[in-house]
Amino acid sequence: MTRLIFLGAPGAGKGTQAQILAASCGIPHISTGDILRAQVKEQTELGIQAQAFMNKGELVPDALILDMIRVRLSQDDAIKAGWILDGFPRNVAQAEFLDRLLTEIGQNYNLAIDLGVPQDRLVARLLERAKIQNRPDDTEDVIRRRLVVYDEQTAPLLDYYQRKDVLRSVDGDRELAEVTHHLEALVN
Ligand code: ADP
């Protein structure tokens, strides 16, 4: 069963690659960013609370995220087919929660994959994306904040998974199809 954790800074292309890989493996692509944006759009209780944090480039508090993940990973498709997690975990507390949750439900992940892209390329990519998409967190100030939050809270996960010997790194600063090719080689 394929269960993968996708790591990588904002703008590294993990959403795009996770989606492609999920489709080719026939497993659900679980993106906490996508789930949150859907909740914001519907203005659910969770969406209303999460929105303010997202628009500032801050992480949404774990109290709101953890339950969301527990529910999603307990759904039929995830139980039966596996998953690619994109955007979760995003800090060490979330990674520890995930480990406990998976032990509880008798699952484990195969790999944590880091998509590496140099910082200056990330900013350029995100500003480029801002021109074609309409995400309120894609303004330059918020992009810079998201990158700082990544460095401070998410980057320590590289060490976390390295110590468990499940970390693999893929150079994300290449043509989209070439990155996909390397990811597929890693997974299959
Ligand atoms: P990106 O990786 O480009 O920043 P995402 O779509 O993964 O975009 O996330 C967008 C925003 O959603 C984040 O900046 C954060 O506010 C919120 N978010 C997504 N996943 C999490 C998470 N696991 N924990 C806390 N906040 C999250």
mmCIF file of C-alpha atoms and ligand atoms in Angstrom:
data_model
loop_
_atom_site.group_PDB
_atom_site.id
_atom_site.type_symbol
_atom_site.label_atom_id
_atom_site.label_comp_id
_atom_site.label_asym_id
_atom_site.label_seq_id
_atom_site.Cartn_x
_atom_site.Cartn_y
_atom_site.Cartn_z
ATOM 1 C CA MET A 1 0.000 0.000 0.000
ATOM 2 C CA THR A 2 1.372 3.398 -0.945
ATOM 3 C CA ARG A 3 1.361 6.036 1.773
ATOM 4 C CA LEU A 4 3.527 9.054 1.204
ATOM 5 C CA ILE A 5 4.223 12.304 2.980
ATOM 6 C CA PHE A 6 5.144 15.226 0.742
ATOM 7 C CA LEU A 7 7.377 17.876 2.247
ATOM 8 C CA GLY A 8 8.653 21.040 0.636
ATOM 9 C CA ALA A 9 8.404 24.790 0.956
ATOM 10 C CA PRO A 10 5.508 26.824 -0.425
ATOM 11 C CA GLY A 11 6.082 27.089 -4.159
ATOM 12 C CA ALA A 12 8.160 23.903 -4.378
ATOM 13 C CA GLY A 13 5.465 22.332 -6.531
ATOM 14 C CA LYS A 14 4.353 19.702 -4.067
ATOM 15 C CA GLY A 15 0.649 20.238 -4.743
ATOM 16 C CA THR A 16 1.087 19.767 -8.486
ATOM 17 C CA GLN A 17 3.380 16.774 -8.176
ATOM 18 C CA ALA A 18 1.322 15.162 -5.421
ATOM 19 C CA GLN A 19 -1.760 15.405 -7.624
ATOM 20 C CA ILE A 20 -0.022 13.818 -10.622
ATOM 21 C CA LEU A 21 1.516 11.056 -8.549
ATOM 22 C CA ALA A 22 -1.745 10.320 -6.723
ATOM 23 C CA ALA A 23 -3.526 9.955 -10.061
ATOM 24 C CA SER A 24 -0.860 7.645 -11.476
ATOM 25 C CA CYS A 25 -0.830 5.515 -8.301
ATOM 26 C CA GLY A 26 -4.635 5.571 -8.065
ATOM 27 C CA ILE A 27 -4.646 6.840 -4.478
ATOM 28 C CA PRO A 28 -6.224 9.875 -2.801
ATOM 29 C CA HIS A 29 -4.315 13.156 -2.789
ATOM 30 C CA ILE A 30 -4.967 14.668 0.619
ATOM 31 C CA SER A 31 -4.043 18.339 0.688
ATOM 32 C CA THR A 32 -4.776 20.166 3.929
ATOM 33 C CA GLY A 33 -4.495 23.470 2.040
ATOM 34 C CA ASP A 34 -7.202 22.349 -0.418
ATOM 35 C CA ILE A 35 -9.443 21.067 2.373
ATOM 36 C CA LEU A 36 -9.043 24.334 4.267
ATOM 37 C CA ARG A 37 -9.722 26.473 1.178
ATOM 38 C CA ALA A 38 -12.909 24.476 0.537
ATOM 39 C CA GLN A 39 -13.985 25.099 4.137
ATOM 40 C CA VAL A 40 -13.247 28.809 3.770
ATOM 41 C CA LYS A 41 -15.284 28.939 0.578
ATOM 42 C CA GLU A 42 -18.238 27.291 2.287
ATOM 43 C CA GLN A 43 -17.722 29.479 5.347
ATOM 44 C CA THR A 44 -18.024 26.540 7.715
ATOM 45 C CA GLU A 45 -17.126 27.046 11.374
ATOM 46 C CA LEU A 46 -13.652 25.613 10.655
ATOM 47 C CA GLY A 47 -13.260 27.733 7.524
ATOM 48 C CA ILE A 48 -14.173 30.941 9.313
ATOM 49 C CA GLN A 49 -11.637 30.235 12.043
ATOM 50 C CA ALA A 50 -8.872 29.102 9.674
ATOM 51 C CA GLN A 51 -9.224 31.985 7.222
ATOM 52 C CA ALA A 52 -7.567 34.667 9.344
ATOM 53 C CA PHE A 53 -4.452 32.533 9.873
ATOM 54 C CA MET A 54 -4.202 31.527 6.223
ATOM 55 C CA ASN A 55 -4.512 35.084 4.961
ATOM 56 C CA LYS A 56 -1.594 36.115 7.175
ATOM 57 C CA GLY A 57 0.595 33.194 6.087
ATOM 58 C CA GLU A 58 0.507 31.650 9.564
ATOM 59 C CA LEU A 59 -0.203 28.018 10.298
ATOM 60 C CA VAL A 60 -3.771 27.236 11.265
ATOM 61 C CA PRO A 61 -3.709 26.080 14.926
ATOM 62 C CA ASP A 62 -3.194 22.343 15.440
ATOM 63 C CA ALA A 63 -6.454 22.171 17.390
ATOM 64 C CA LEU A 64 -8.296 22.819 14.113
ATOM 65 C CA ILE A 65 -6.079 20.685 11.879
ATOM 66 C CA LEU A 66 -5.639 17.451 13.784
ATOM 67 C CA ASP A 67 -9.272 16.464 13.887
ATOM 68 C CA MET A 68 -9.605 17.255 10.212
ATOM 69 C CA ILE A 69 -6.779 14.818 9.420
ATOM 70 C CA ARG A 70 -8.122 12.128 11.719
ATOM 71 C CA VAL A 71 -11.479 12.300 9.934
ATOM 72 C CA ARG A 72 -9.935 12.337 6.466
ATOM 73 C CA LEU A 73 -7.584 9.401 7.046
ATOM 74 C CA SER A 74 -10.466 7.380 8.455
ATOM 75 C CA GLN A 75 -12.496 7.678 5.265
ATOM 76 C CA ASP A 76 -12.969 4.598 3.144
ATOM 77 C CA ASP A 77 -10.849 5.558 0.153
ATOM 78 C CA ALA A 78 -7.849 6.332 2.357
ATOM 79 C CA ILE A 79 -8.196 3.141 4.376
ATOM 80 C CA LYS A 80 -8.542 1.016 1.247
ATOM 81 C CA ALA A 81 -6.096 2.601 -1.169
ATOM 82 C CA GLY A 82 -3.503 4.606 0.796
ATOM 83 C CA TRP A 83 -2.714 8.291 0.317
ATOM 84 C CA ILE A 84 -0.349 11.101 -0.479
ATOM 85 C CA LEU A 85 -0.339 13.711 2.260
ATOM 86 C CA ASP A 86 0.396 17.191 0.954
ATOM 87 C CA GLY A 87 0.757 20.044 3.438
ATOM 88 C CA PHE A 88 0.545 17.846 6.507
ATOM 89 C CA PRO A 89 2.401 17.499 8.795
ATOM 90 C CA ARG A 90 3.701 21.036 8.927
ATOM 91 C CA ASN A 91 5.327 21.066 12.344
ATOM 92 C CA VAL A 92 6.797 18.524 14.735
ATOM 93 C CA ALA A 93 3.660 18.334 16.904
ATOM 94 C CA GLN A 94 1.629 17.415 13.807
ATOM 95 C CA ALA A 95 4.220 14.784 12.804
ATOM 96 C CA GLU A 96 4.041 13.244 16.283
ATOM 97 C CA PHE A 97 0.252 13.277 16.137
ATOM 98 C CA LEU A 98 0.354 11.522 12.766
ATOM 99 C CA ASP A 99 2.653 8.823 14.100
ATOM 100 C CA ARG A 100 0.325 8.201 17.043
ATOM 101 C CA LEU A 101 -2.762 8.202 14.835
ATOM 102 C CA LEU A 102 -1.239 5.733 12.382
ATOM 103 C CA THR A 103 -0.145 3.406 15.169
ATOM 104 C CA GLU A 104 -3.686 3.574 16.518
ATOM 105 C CA ILE A 105 -5.211 2.583 13.175
ATOM 106 C CA GLY A 106 -2.481 0.113 12.289
ATOM 107 C CA GLN A 107 -0.996 1.999 9.347
ATOM 108 C CA ASN A 108 2.397 3.359 8.395
ATOM 109 C CA TYR A 109 3.880 5.563 5.678
ATOM 110 C CA ASN A 110 6.470 4.362 3.182
ATOM 111 C CA LEU A 111 8.411 7.559 2.632
ATOM 112 C CA ALA A 112 8.578 11.264 3.354
ATOM 113 C CA ILE A 113 9.628 13.033 0.176
ATOM 114 C CA ASP A 114 11.188 16.468 0.221
ATOM 115 C CA LEU A 115 10.953 18.544 -2.932
ATOM 116 C CA GLY A 116 13.875 20.934 -2.764
ATOM 117 C CA VAL A 117 13.843 24.303 -4.509
ATOM 118 C CA PRO A 118 16.168 27.271 -3.725
ATOM 119 C CA GLN A 119 14.544 30.107 -1.773
ATOM 120 C CA ASP A 120 14.851 32.773 -4.491
ATOM 121 C CA ARG A 121 13.145 30.456 -6.991
ATOM 122 C CA LEU A 122 10.307 29.877 -4.534
ATOM 123 C CA VAL A 123 9.485 33.574 -4.252
ATOM 124 C CA ALA A 124 9.635 33.978 -8.031
ATOM 125 C CA ARG A 125 7.358 30.991 -8.592
ATOM 126 C CA LEU A 126 4.806 32.113 -6.018
ATOM 127 C CA LEU A 127 4.680 35.651 -7.399
ATOM 128 C CA GLU A 128 4.215 34.187 -10.859
ATOM 129 C CA ARG A 129 1.384 31.988 -9.627
ATOM 130 C CA ALA A 130 -0.215 35.004 -7.945
ATOM 131 C CA LYS A 131 -0.780 36.527 -11.383
ATOM 132 C CA ILE A 132 -2.887 33.619 -12.603
ATOM 133 C CA GLN A 133 -4.554 32.417 -9.411
ATOM 134 C CA ASN A 134 -6.557 34.298 -6.922
ATOM 135 C CA ARG A 135 -5.297 33.219 -3.520
ATOM 136 C CA PRO A 136 -5.428 35.902 -0.842
ATOM 137 C CA ASP A 137 -2.186 34.501 0.643
ATOM 138 C CA ASP A 138 -0.198 35.024 -2.561
ATOM 139 C CA THR A 139 0.743 38.665 -1.972
ATOM 140 C CA GLU A 140 4.471 39.351 -1.609
ATOM 141 C CA ASP A 141 4.347 40.079 2.144
ATOM 142 C CA VAL A 142 2.346 36.971 2.910
ATOM 143 C CA ILE A 143 4.542 34.834 0.634
ATOM 144 C CA ARG A 144 7.614 35.969 2.578
ATOM 145 C CA ARG A 145 5.870 35.198 5.849
ATOM 146 C CA ARG A 146 4.902 31.702 4.617
ATOM 147 C CA LEU A 147 8.531 31.031 3.767
ATOM 148 C CA VAL A 148 9.690 32.132 7.224
ATOM 149 C CA VAL A 149 7.020 29.959 8.839
ATOM 150 C CA TYR A 150 8.238 27.079 6.665
ATOM 151 C CA ASP A 151 11.861 27.567 7.783
ATOM 152 C CA GLU A 152 10.948 27.869 11.438
ATOM 153 C CA GLN A 153 8.228 25.258 11.829
ATOM 154 C CA THR A 154 8.211 22.865 8.872
ATOM 155 C CA ALA A 155 11.890 22.488 7.902
ATOM 156 C CA PRO A 156 12.678 20.718 11.229
ATOM 157 C CA LEU A 157 10.594 17.830 9.880
ATOM 158 C CA LEU A 158 13.403 16.980 7.479
ATOM 159 C CA ASP A 159 15.462 15.980 10.488
ATOM 160 C CA TYR A 160 12.516 14.232 12.067
ATOM 161 C CA TYR A 161 12.032 11.937 9.079
ATOM 162 C CA GLN A 162 15.745 11.615 8.393
ATOM 163 C CA ARG A 163 16.143 10.113 11.857
ATOM 164 C CA LYS A 164 13.426 7.589 11.039
ATOM 165 C CA ASP A 165 15.313 6.814 7.842
ATOM 166 C CA VAL A 166 12.297 7.438 5.610
ATOM 167 C CA LEU A 167 13.361 10.769 4.101
ATOM 168 C CA ARG A 168 14.097 11.017 0.380
ATOM 169 C CA SER A 169 14.995 14.237 -1.379
ATOM 170 C CA VAL A 170 14.110 15.141 -4.930
ATOM 171 C CA ASP A 171 15.427 18.205 -6.739
ATOM 172 C CA GLY A 172 12.299 20.231 -7.500
ATOM 173 C CA ASP A 173 14.111 22.909 -9.471
ATOM 174 C CA ARG A 174 13.651 21.207 -12.820
ATOM 175 C CA GLU A 175 11.054 20.817 -15.537
ATOM 176 C CA LEU A 176 7.732 19.633 -14.157
ATOM 177 C CA ALA A 177 7.793 16.348 -16.120
ATOM 178 C CA GLU A 178 11.348 15.626 -15.072
ATOM 179 C CA VAL A 179 10.442 16.039 -11.403
ATOM 180 C CA THR A 180 7.456 13.715 -11.903
ATOM 181 C CA HIS A 181 9.727 11.162 -13.526
ATOM 182 C CA HIS A 182 12.097 11.164 -10.545
ATOM 183 C CA LEU A 183 9.225 10.900 -8.099
ATOM 184 C CA GLU A 184 7.735 7.951 -9.959
ATOM 185 C CA ALA A 185 11.098 6.197 -9.983
ATOM 186 C CA LEU A 186 11.303 6.670 -6.228
ATOM 187 C CA VAL A 187 7.824 5.392 -5.512
ATOM 188 C CA ASN A 188 7.539 2.483 -7.917
HETATM 189 P P1 ADP B 1 1.576 26.357 0.423
HETATM 190 O O1 ADP B 1 2.275 25.058 0.652
HETATM 191 O O2 ADP B 1 1.807 26.907 -0.945
HETATM 192 O O3 ADP B 1 1.799 27.381 1.490
HETATM 193 P P2 ADP B 1 -0.974 25.118 1.161
HETATM 194 O O4 ADP B 1 -2.144 25.062 0.276
HETATM 195 O O5 ADP B 1 -0.318 23.829 1.542
HETATM 196 O O6 ADP B 1 0.015 26.108 0.429
HETATM 197 O O7 ADP B 1 -1.367 25.864 2.535
HETATM 198 C C1 ADP B 1 -1.970 27.132 2.549
HETATM 199 C C2 ADP B 1 -2.215 27.592 3.988
HETATM 200 O O8 ADP B 1 -3.120 26.692 4.646
HETATM 201 C C3 ADP B 1 -0.985 27.617 4.893
HETATM 202 O O9 ADP B 1 -0.249 28.809 4.762
HETATM 203 C C4 ADP B 1 -1.627 27.477 6.279
HETATM 204 O O10 ADP B 1 -2.177 28.693 6.734
HETATM 205 C C5 ADP B 1 -2.775 26.525 6.027
HETATM 206 N N1 ADP B 1 -2.386 25.117 6.258
HETATM 207 C C6 ADP B 1 -2.333 24.122 5.332
HETATM 208 N N2 ADP B 1 -1.952 22.970 5.892
HETATM 209 C C7 ADP B 1 -1.756 23.225 7.214
HETATM 210 C C8 ADP B 1 -1.338 22.455 8.338
HETATM 211 N N3 ADP B 1 -1.015 21.163 8.215
HETATM 212 N N4 ADP B 1 -1.229 23.067 9.542
HETATM 213 C C9 ADP B 1 -1.520 24.359 9.677
HETATM 214 N N5 ADP B 1 -1.910 25.148 8.678
HETATM 215 C C10 ADP B 1 -2.040 24.596 7.447
#
